[in-house]
Tab-separated table of C-alpha atoms in Angstrom:
chain	number	residue	atom	x	y	z
A	1	MET	CA	-186.224	65.748	67.044
A	2	LYS	CA	-189.144	67.830	68.177
A	3	LEU	CA	-190.117	70.978	66.572
A	4	GLU	CA	-189.637	73.105	70.035
A	5	LYS	CA	-186.229	71.467	70.398
A	6	PHE	CA	-185.292	72.394	67.100
A	7	LEU	CA	-186.674	76.140	67.743
A	8	GLN	CA	-184.765	76.104	70.920
A	9	ASP	CA	-181.408	75.060	69.548
A	10	THR	CA	-181.537	77.191	66.340
A	11	TYR	CA	-183.244	80.038	67.229
A	12	GLY	CA	-183.281	80.496	70.986
A	13	TYR	CA	-186.993	79.757	71.395
A	14	ASN	CA	-187.962	79.411	75.196
A	15	PRO	CA	-190.516	76.504	75.422
A	16	GLU	CA	-191.736	77.739	78.664
A	17	VAL	CA	-193.493	80.404	76.902
A	18	LYS	CA	-196.305	77.885	75.779
A	19	ASP	CA	-195.529	74.944	78.397
A	20	ASN	CA	-198.085	76.432	81.001
A	21	LEU	CA	-200.598	77.739	78.383
A	22	SER	CA	-200.892	74.474	76.522
A	23	THR	CA	-203.295	72.972	79.132
A	24	PHE	CA	-205.552	75.965	78.868
A	25	VAL	CA	-205.473	75.912	75.234
A	26	GLU	CA	-206.637	72.229	75.269
A	27	GLN	CA	-209.396	73.102	77.391
A	28	TRP	CA	-210.545	76.195	75.406
A	29	LYS	CA	-210.303	74.235	72.164
A	30	SER	CA	-212.633	71.240	73.722
A	31	TRP	CA	-215.113	73.913	74.662
A	32	TYR	CA	-215.042	75.439	71.292
A	33	GLN	CA	-215.491	71.991	69.562
A	34	GLY	CA	-218.403	71.244	72.095
A	35	ASN	CA	-217.003	68.133	73.758
A	36	VAL	CA	-214.933	68.375	76.942
A	37	LYS	CA	-214.192	64.647	77.836
A	38	SER	CA	-214.024	65.317	81.388
A	39	PHE	CA	-217.155	67.010	81.627
A	40	HIS	CA	-219.514	66.114	79.012
A	41	ASN	CA	-218.848	62.305	79.589
A	42	TYR	CA	-220.563	61.048	82.829
A	43	PHE	CA	-222.418	58.285	84.593
A	44	ILE	CA	-225.560	57.267	86.222
A	45	TYR	CA	-225.824	54.767	88.615
A	46	ASN	CA	-229.136	52.570	88.148
A	47	GLY	CA	-228.949	50.626	91.276
A	48	LYS	CA	-226.472	47.799	90.023
A	49	ARG	CA	-223.859	49.560	88.123
A	50	LYS	CA	-222.863	52.915	86.405
A	51	VAL	CA	-224.078	53.647	83.083
A	52	LYS	CA	-221.852	55.880	80.780
A	53	GLN	CA	-223.896	58.890	79.482
A	54	GLN	CA	-223.096	61.827	76.946
A	55	ARG	CA	-224.096	65.378	78.207
A	56	TYR	CA	-226.102	67.259	75.803
A	57	THR	CA	-223.967	70.466	74.698
A	58	MET	CA	-225.442	73.613	73.197
A	59	ASN	CA	-221.966	74.444	72.044
A	60	ILE	CA	-222.095	77.833	73.422
A	61	ALA	CA	-218.546	78.882	73.227
A	62	LYS	CA	-218.520	78.310	69.433
A	63	GLU	CA	-221.692	80.678	69.209
A	64	ILE	CA	-219.951	83.248	71.311
A	65	SER	CA	-216.774	83.368	69.128
A	66	GLU	CA	-218.891	83.355	65.894
A	67	GLU	CA	-221.319	86.338	67.379
A	68	TRP	CA	-218.549	88.482	68.322
A	69	ALA	CA	-216.758	87.903	64.892
A	70	ASP	CA	-219.838	88.993	63.227
A	71	ILE	CA	-220.395	92.073	65.364
A	72	ILE	CA	-216.815	93.316	65.003
A	73	TRP	CA	-216.467	92.467	61.203
A	74	SER	CA	-219.886	92.622	59.515
A	75	GLU	CA	-220.982	93.054	56.203
A	76	LYS	CA	-220.652	97.074	56.677
A	77	CYS	CA	-217.069	96.921	57.078
A	78	GLN	CA	-215.182	97.997	53.698
A	79	ILE	CA	-211.249	97.995	53.030
A	80	SER	CA	-210.827	101.433	51.053
A	81	PHE	CA	-207.894	103.300	49.437
A	82	GLU	CA	-208.012	106.998	48.390
A	83	ASP	CA	-205.999	106.245	45.139
A	84	GLU	CA	-208.275	104.893	42.368
A	85	LYS	CA	-205.678	102.732	41.283
A	86	ALA	CA	-204.627	101.343	44.910
A	87	GLN	CA	-208.527	100.537	45.211
A	88	GLU	CA	-208.700	98.616	41.916
A	89	ASN	CA	-205.753	96.557	42.786
A	90	ALA	CA	-206.938	96.163	46.291
A	91	ASN	CA	-210.534	94.924	45.145
A	92	LYS	CA	-208.683	92.262	42.874
A	93	LEU	CA	-206.762	90.849	45.947
A	94	ILE	CA	-209.642	91.069	48.343
A	95	ASN	CA	-211.552	88.397	45.815
A	96	GLU	CA	-208.400	86.390	45.013
A	97	LEU	CA	-207.707	85.941	48.889
A	98	ASP	CA	-211.301	85.989	49.849
A	99	LEU	CA	-210.046	88.452	52.272
A	100	TYR	CA	-213.323	89.365	54.193
A	101	VAL	CA	-214.013	85.665	55.075
A	102	LEU	CA	-210.423	85.356	56.196
A	103	ILE	CA	-210.534	88.225	58.571
A	104	ASN	CA	-213.834	87.010	59.956
A	105	ASN	CA	-212.383	83.563	60.685
A	106	ALA	CA	-209.200	85.064	62.331
A	107	LEU	CA	-211.431	87.244	64.541
A	108	GLU	CA	-213.420	84.178	65.451
A	109	LYS	CA	-210.540	81.704	66.012
A	110	ALA	CA	-208.652	84.523	68.246
A	111	GLY	CA	-211.995	84.735	70.302
A	112	ALA	CA	-212.110	81.215	70.583
A	113	LEU	CA	-208.563	80.180	71.341
A	114	GLY	CA	-207.176	83.532	72.462
A	115	THR	CA	-204.486	84.022	69.759
A	116	THR	CA	-204.451	83.299	66.120
A	117	ALA	CA	-202.121	84.552	63.174
A	118	THR	CA	-202.183	85.549	59.545
A	119	VAL	CA	-198.893	84.794	57.954
A	120	VAL	CA	-198.570	86.146	54.216
A	121	SER	CA	-196.232	84.622	51.567
A	122	VAL	CA	-195.749	84.818	47.729
A	123	TYR	CA	-195.367	81.793	45.343
A	124	ASP	CA	-194.462	81.282	41.854
A	125	ILE	CA	-191.777	83.467	41.836
A	126	ILE	CA	-188.804	82.636	39.575
A	127	GLU	CA	-185.049	82.991	40.464
A	128	LYS	CA	-183.444	84.357	37.198
A	129	GLU	CA	-180.049	82.660	35.706
A	130	ASP	CA	-177.985	85.584	37.481
A	131	ALA	CA	-179.384	84.761	41.147
A	132	MET	CA	-179.569	88.307	41.372
A	133	THR	CA	-183.075	89.257	40.232
A	134	LEU	CA	-186.690	87.532	40.510
A	135	ASP	CA	-189.383	87.462	37.984
A	136	VAL	CA	-192.592	88.154	39.684
A	137	SER	CA	-194.757	88.392	36.692
A	138	ASN	CA	-196.698	85.101	37.838
A	139	ALA	CA	-196.199	85.599	41.530
A	140	LYS	CA	-199.100	85.339	43.558
A	141	THR	CA	-199.986	86.334	47.283
A	142	ARG	CA	-201.021	83.682	49.734
A	143	ILE	CA	-202.358	84.030	53.260
A	144	ASP	CA	-202.323	81.286	55.964
A	145	LEU	CA	-204.287	81.376	59.009
A	146	VAL	CA	-202.429	79.958	61.987
A	147	ASP	CA	-203.630	78.694	65.136
A	148	VAL	CA	-202.232	79.247	68.446
A	149	ASP	CA	-200.779	75.517	68.813
A	150	TRP	CA	-198.598	76.521	65.671
A	151	ILE	CA	-197.472	79.999	67.058
A	152	PHE	CA	-193.887	80.150	68.409
A	153	PRO	CA	-192.889	83.891	69.752
A	154	LEU	CA	-189.335	84.525	69.574
A	155	THR	CA	-189.241	88.165	70.515
A	156	TRP	CA	-192.052	90.367	72.154
A	157	THR	CA	-192.811	93.333	74.272
A	158	ASN	CA	-195.874	94.134	76.188
A	159	LYS	CA	-197.129	95.948	72.803
A	160	GLU	CA	-196.577	93.290	70.154
A	161	ILE	CA	-194.749	90.204	68.840
A	162	THR	CA	-191.764	91.075	66.522
A	163	GLU	CA	-190.146	87.973	65.946
A	164	CYS	CA	-191.879	84.652	65.540
A	165	ALA	CA	-192.191	81.266	64.082
A	166	PHE	CA	-195.082	79.607	62.587
A	167	GLY	CA	-195.701	75.907	61.583
A	168	SER	CA	-198.235	73.889	59.544
A	169	VAL	CA	-198.844	70.564	58.564
A	170	GLU	CA	-198.743	69.747	54.780
A	171	TYR	CA	-199.062	66.337	53.210
A	172	ILE	CA	-196.484	65.485	50.245
A	173	LYS	CA	-197.370	62.286	48.158
A	174	GLY	CA	-199.530	61.123	51.031
A	175	LYS	CA	-196.525	61.529	53.702
A	176	LYS	CA	-197.020	63.955	56.674
A	177	HIS	CA	-194.553	66.934	56.906
A	178	ILE	CA	-194.176	69.987	58.927
A	179	VAL	CA	-193.584	73.358	57.285
A	180	LEU	CA	-191.852	76.045	59.561
A	181	SER	CA	-191.652	79.658	58.587
A	182	VAL	CA	-189.367	81.865	60.832
A	183	HIS	CA	-189.700	85.629	60.805
A	184	LEU	CA	-186.594	87.509	61.986
A	185	LYS	CA	-185.548	91.110	62.300
A	186	ASP	CA	-182.109	92.209	61.393
A	187	GLU	CA	-180.691	93.886	64.261
A	188	THR	CA	-178.847	96.572	62.287
A	189	THR	CA	-181.217	97.142	59.527
A	190	GLY	CA	-184.484	96.507	60.916
A	191	LYS	CA	-185.617	94.698	57.864
A	192	TYR	CA	-187.253	91.220	57.966
A	193	LYS	CA	-185.705	87.712	56.665
A	194	ILE	CA	-188.090	84.828	56.396
A	195	LYS	CA	-186.271	81.475	56.954
A	196	ASN	CA	-187.985	78.470	55.543
A	197	HIS	CA	-187.695	74.777	57.034
A	198	LEU	CA	-189.251	71.742	55.966
A	199	PHE	CA	-189.398	68.265	58.094
A	200	SER	CA	-190.707	64.887	57.434
A	201	ASP	CA	-192.846	63.876	60.306
A	202	ASN	CA	-192.599	60.190	61.697
A	203	ASN	CA	-195.231	59.960	64.458
A	204	GLY	CA	-193.838	63.192	65.912
A	205	ASN	CA	-190.285	62.671	65.071
A	206	LEU	CA	-188.950	65.334	62.763
A	207	THR	CA	-186.240	65.166	60.224
A	208	GLU	CA	-185.101	68.045	58.351
A	209	ILE	CA	-185.277	68.026	54.488
A	210	LYS	CA	-182.237	70.261	53.192
A	211	ASP	CA	-182.200	71.968	49.841
A	212	VAL	CA	-186.064	71.759	49.022
A	213	GLU	CA	-186.751	72.120	45.504
A	214	ASN	CA	-188.488	75.325	44.246
A	215	THR	CA	-188.431	76.733	47.901
A	216	LEU	CA	-186.235	79.531	48.900
A	217	GLN	CA	-184.628	78.699	52.328
A	218	GLU	CA	-183.761	82.282	53.284
A	219	PHE	CA	-186.197	85.051	51.658
A	220	ASP	CA	-185.203	88.830	52.050
A	221	THR	CA	-188.329	90.915	52.377
A	222	LYS	CA	-186.198	93.945	52.002
A	223	SER	CA	-188.587	95.949	54.375
A	224	ASP	CA	-189.450	96.514	58.133
A	225	VAL	CA	-192.966	95.598	57.296
A	226	LYS	CA	-194.052	92.353	59.193
A	227	TRP	CA	-195.439	89.605	57.038
A	228	PHE	CA	-197.436	88.238	59.898
A	229	SER	CA	-200.264	89.508	62.035
A	230	ILE	CA	-201.130	88.509	65.453
A	231	PHE	CA	-205.017	88.491	66.393
A	232	LYS	CA	-206.097	88.421	69.845
A	233	PRO	CA	-208.851	90.001	71.821
A	234	LEU	CA	-208.197	93.156	73.950
A	235	LEU	CA	-208.496	91.638	77.196
A	236	THR	CA	-205.980	91.622	79.931
A	237	ASN	CA	-204.245	87.981	80.360
A	238	ASN	CA	-205.115	87.257	84.039
A	239	LEU	CA	-203.797	83.762	83.842
A	240	PHE	CA	-200.287	84.495	82.827
A	241	SER	CA	-198.537	87.895	83.114
A	242	ASN	CA	-196.262	88.952	80.602
A	243	SER	CA	-197.393	86.437	77.881
A	244	PRO	CA	-197.535	87.174	74.331
A	245	PHE	CA	-200.726	85.208	74.051
A	246	GLY	CA	-204.199	86.376	74.590
A	247	ILE	CA	-207.359	84.611	76.268
A	248	PRO	CA	-210.679	83.944	74.666
A	249	TYR	CA	-213.850	85.634	75.601
A	250	TYR	CA	-214.924	82.983	77.829
A	251	ALA	CA	-211.775	82.131	79.653
A	252	ASN	CA	-213.100	83.298	82.870
A	253	ALA	CA	-216.367	82.017	82.345
A	254	ILE	CA	-215.867	78.021	82.284
A	255	ASP	CA	-218.027	77.300	85.282
A	256	ASN	CA	-220.823	79.464	83.346
A	257	LEU	CA	-220.112	77.337	80.281
A	258	LYS	CA	-220.633	74.184	82.404
A	259	ALA	CA	-224.009	75.606	83.949
A	260	VAL	CA	-225.536	76.217	80.713
A	261	ASP	CA	-224.626	72.739	79.257
A	262	ILE	CA	-225.852	71.387	82.739
A	263	SER	CA	-229.193	73.042	82.242
A	264	PHE	CA	-229.563	72.137	78.883
A	265	ASP	CA	-228.790	68.519	79.513
A	266	ALA	CA	-231.282	68.629	82.205
A	267	LEU	CA	-234.024	69.871	79.869
A	268	LYS	CA	-233.296	67.352	77.162
A	269	ASN	CA	-233.415	64.673	79.368
A	270	GLU	CA	-236.756	66.058	81.042
A	271	ILE	CA	-238.222	65.997	77.388
A	272	GLN	CA	-236.683	62.739	76.314
A	273	ASP	CA	-238.009	60.509	79.657
A	274	GLY	CA	-239.228	62.936	82.192
A	275	ARG	CA	-236.695	61.359	84.417
A	276	ARG	CA	-239.178	58.674	84.675
A	277	ARG	CA	-238.128	55.986	86.955
A	278	VAL	CA	-239.188	52.143	87.189
A	279	PHE	CA	-237.999	50.493	90.349
A	280	VAL	CA	-237.432	46.644	89.922
A	281	ARG	CA	-236.476	43.802	92.314
A	282	ALA	CA	-232.964	42.586	91.986
A	283	ASP	CA	-234.060	39.035	90.841
A	284	MET	CA	-236.183	40.919	87.915
A	285	PHE	CA	-232.702	41.813	86.487
A	286	SER	CA	-232.379	38.025	85.228
A	287	TYR	CA	-232.205	36.197	82.137
A	288	ASP	CA	-235.276	34.938	80.296
A	289	GLU	CA	-234.670	31.234	79.114
A	290	GLY	CA	-237.563	31.429	76.856
A	291	GLU	CA	-236.687	34.722	75.314
A	292	GLN	CA	-233.166	34.154	75.427
A	293	LYS	CA	-232.583	37.667	76.433
A	294	LEU	CA	-232.349	39.753	79.806
A	295	VAL	CA	-235.576	40.960	80.999
A	296	PHE	CA	-234.496	44.680	81.260
A	297	ASP	CA	-232.006	46.412	79.094
A	298	PRO	CA	-228.960	47.200	81.772
A	299	ASN	CA	-228.240	50.423	79.719
A	300	ASP	CA	-231.592	51.751	80.387
A	301	THR	CA	-231.389	54.470	82.939
A	302	THR	CA	-235.337	54.751	83.448
A	303	VAL	CA	-234.924	51.356	85.280
A	304	TYR	CA	-233.447	51.389	88.835
A	305	GLN	CA	-232.681	48.161	90.659
A	306	LEU	CA	-233.928	47.904	93.992
A	307	PRO	CA	-231.742	46.791	96.775
A	308	GLN	CA	-232.000	43.451	98.432
A	309	GLY	CA	-234.986	43.154	101.009
A	310	ALA	CA	-237.640	44.762	99.046
A	311	THR	CA	-240.955	42.891	99.741
A	312	LYS	CA	-242.270	40.222	96.987
A	313	ASP	CA	-245.481	42.088	96.838
A	314	GLU	CA	-243.540	45.215	95.316
A	315	LEU	CA	-241.945	43.447	92.221
A	316	ILE	CA	-242.286	46.621	90.130
A	317	GLN	CA	-243.315	50.113	91.128
A	318	SER	CA	-242.771	53.216	89.134
A	319	GLU	CA	-242.584	57.119	89.698
A	320	SER	CA	-243.935	59.549	87.316
A	321	ASP	CA	-244.494	63.198	87.675
A	322	ASP	CA	-245.649	66.036	85.124
A	323	LEU	CA	-242.644	67.394	82.819
A	324	ARG	CA	-240.849	70.244	84.378
A	325	THR	CA	-239.771	71.993	81.295
A	326	ASP	CA	-240.934	75.290	81.992
A	327	LYS	CA	-238.623	75.438	85.401
A	328	GLN	CA	-235.803	73.684	83.321
A	329	THR	CA	-236.122	76.382	80.431
A	330	SER	CA	-236.268	79.341	83.088
A	331	THR	CA	-233.134	77.908	84.709
A	332	LEU	CA	-231.438	77.715	81.379
A	333	ASN	CA	-232.222	81.195	80.324
A	334	THR	CA	-230.745	82.535	83.683
A	335	GLN	CA	-227.427	80.587	82.985
A	336	LEU	CA	-227.353	81.958	79.536
A	337	ASN	CA	-228.187	85.300	80.822
A	338	LEU	CA	-224.919	85.063	83.251
A	339	LEU	CA	-222.983	83.682	80.582
A	340	GLY	CA	-223.840	86.480	78.189
A	341	LYS	CA	-222.962	89.236	81.042
A	342	LYS	CA	-219.590	87.508	81.542
A	343	CYS	CA	-218.623	87.489	77.841
A	344	GLY	CA	-219.511	91.168	77.479
A	345	PHE	CA	-223.067	90.866	75.747
A	346	GLY	CA	-224.812	92.394	78.598
A	347	GLU	CA	-228.332	91.641	79.908
A	348	ASN	CA	-230.394	89.120	78.221
A	349	TYR	CA	-228.871	88.785	75.255
A	350	TYR	CA	-229.264	85.125	74.791
A	351	HIS	CA	-232.420	83.364	75.070
A	352	PHE	CA	-233.742	79.844	74.696
A	353	ASP	CA	-237.243	79.559	73.422
A	354	GLY	CA	-237.886	75.968	74.120
A	355	GLN	CA	-236.533	74.768	70.905
A	356	ASN	CA	-233.823	77.006	69.529
A	357	LEU	CA	-231.241	79.605	70.763
A	358	GLN	CA	-232.188	82.932	70.181
A	359	THR	CA	-230.038	86.323	70.141
A	360	ALA	CA	-231.301	90.084	70.939
A	361	THR	CA	-232.083	91.701	67.715
A	362	ALA	CA	-232.603	95.286	69.510
A	363	VAL	CA	-230.124	98.094	68.597
A	364	VAL	CA	-227.147	98.325	70.695
A	365	SER	CA	-227.225	101.542	72.391
A	366	ALA	CA	-224.105	103.802	72.795
A	367	ASN	CA	-224.113	103.320	76.760
A	368	SER	CA	-224.692	99.651	76.767
A	369	LYS	CA	-222.004	97.144	77.980
A	370	MET	CA	-222.009	95.350	74.652
A	371	PHE	CA	-221.442	98.577	72.859
A	372	ARG	CA	-218.422	99.238	75.142
A	373	ARG	CA	-216.999	96.107	75.016
A	374	LYS	CA	-217.533	96.211	70.845
A	375	LYS	CA	-215.542	99.389	70.806
A	376	LYS	CA	-212.892	97.950	73.055
A	377	LEU	CA	-212.552	94.959	70.883
A	378	GLU	CA	-212.223	96.671	67.890
A	379	VAL	CA	-209.405	98.902	69.018
A	380	GLY	CA	-207.332	95.584	69.741
A	381	TYR	CA	-208.072	94.219	66.348
A	382	GLU	CA	-207.587	97.464	64.258
A	383	SER	CA	-203.911	97.341	64.230
A	384	SER	CA	-203.902	93.516	63.372
A	385	ILE	CA	-206.049	94.051	60.426
A	386	PHE	CA	-203.895	96.852	59.484
A	387	ASP	CA	-200.660	94.823	59.906
A	388	LEU	CA	-202.159	92.297	57.715
A	389	LEU	CA	-203.407	94.740	55.010
A	390	ASN	CA	-199.904	96.412	55.155
A	391	ALA	CA	-198.126	93.050	54.439
A	392	ILE	CA	-200.550	92.075	51.762
A	393	ALA	CA	-199.953	95.317	49.960
A	394	TYR	CA	-196.210	95.425	50.423
A	395	ALA	CA	-195.996	91.747	49.267
A	396	SER	CA	-197.964	91.986	46.239
A	397	SER	CA	-196.363	95.058	44.943
A	398	THR	CA	-192.851	94.592	45.683
A	399	PHE	CA	-192.997	90.765	45.012
A	400	GLY	CA	-196.019	90.444	42.779
A	401	LYS	CA	-197.755	91.744	39.562
A	402	TYR	CA	-199.481	94.592	41.324
A	403	ASP	CA	-198.180	98.411	41.192
């Protein structure tokens, strides 16, 4: 059994929601990781055969995601409450949950992959013998950050996802398991119930494990407060209409990402070997009986085999020019500037100084493109952060040790 099939049969999940998106998500993830196999792996022909090459990367997609997360959620941001007691409890929870770091990570992942989610849960709750009341004296709040791959929307409008399932991988005694948490809203009361499922995973084939010890298979939150929050950039999804998923900052700048890495690769190769070429007759690519080795390394891209017919007087000739690093650096900076503009940073935000990538340090003016994009993204993320804080406050006070 596959997870999507279980969700479809049990909760009416529509797999088409993610089928078309998955190809794009894999592409975005590859750029975020800095290695797109179909792009960063390429070949150079040396006159005899194609030699496999690995293109240098600036991993600029990761840099863009980090940069926007830091701009939106900086050290100046604070979570504050008017009530002194509430603030005291909030400070304890913030430290326990490492909340500021978690929010920054959520913003980075959302900007990189289009969508991420936080899911709140409580553990170490003891069900008393009467099975009617719970002992929450030792209860603790937990927050899981869920990538887009493990988010399965069930009900949504243009405004928000209201019912959703979330998956995660856990290892129990060395064996892989899939944990599924399904958040459903009662049609009559509007209150949320969370249904939990555990599956053993045998190479992608899942088997549900019933009656898991120390786990409530159905948990009534007794409230209309969502215990999950969806983070996605406030950018119109021009790839899929009516989709509950967002798009990353660079979704419409893939060609620009390629141009940056092509320019960076050219610069690194220019520095490494100046694109020097030594042209050698075919009979020079032979096996030296005395040395018991090939005369030339067949993987050396600076050596190029001449075609048959070259004169014997031209056994070896070379081509060597001055390094063109200034032009290569200028080209790279042009591509960085174009990419920066496409991703909302405005003019000349990124600059390569010949050794390292630099970012602009000037104060952002109120009429700049970057400032306007920053305010726009903040509006979108504000409700996500509020939903997260609301869920933490409710879970920790109703089912935890905090008042």
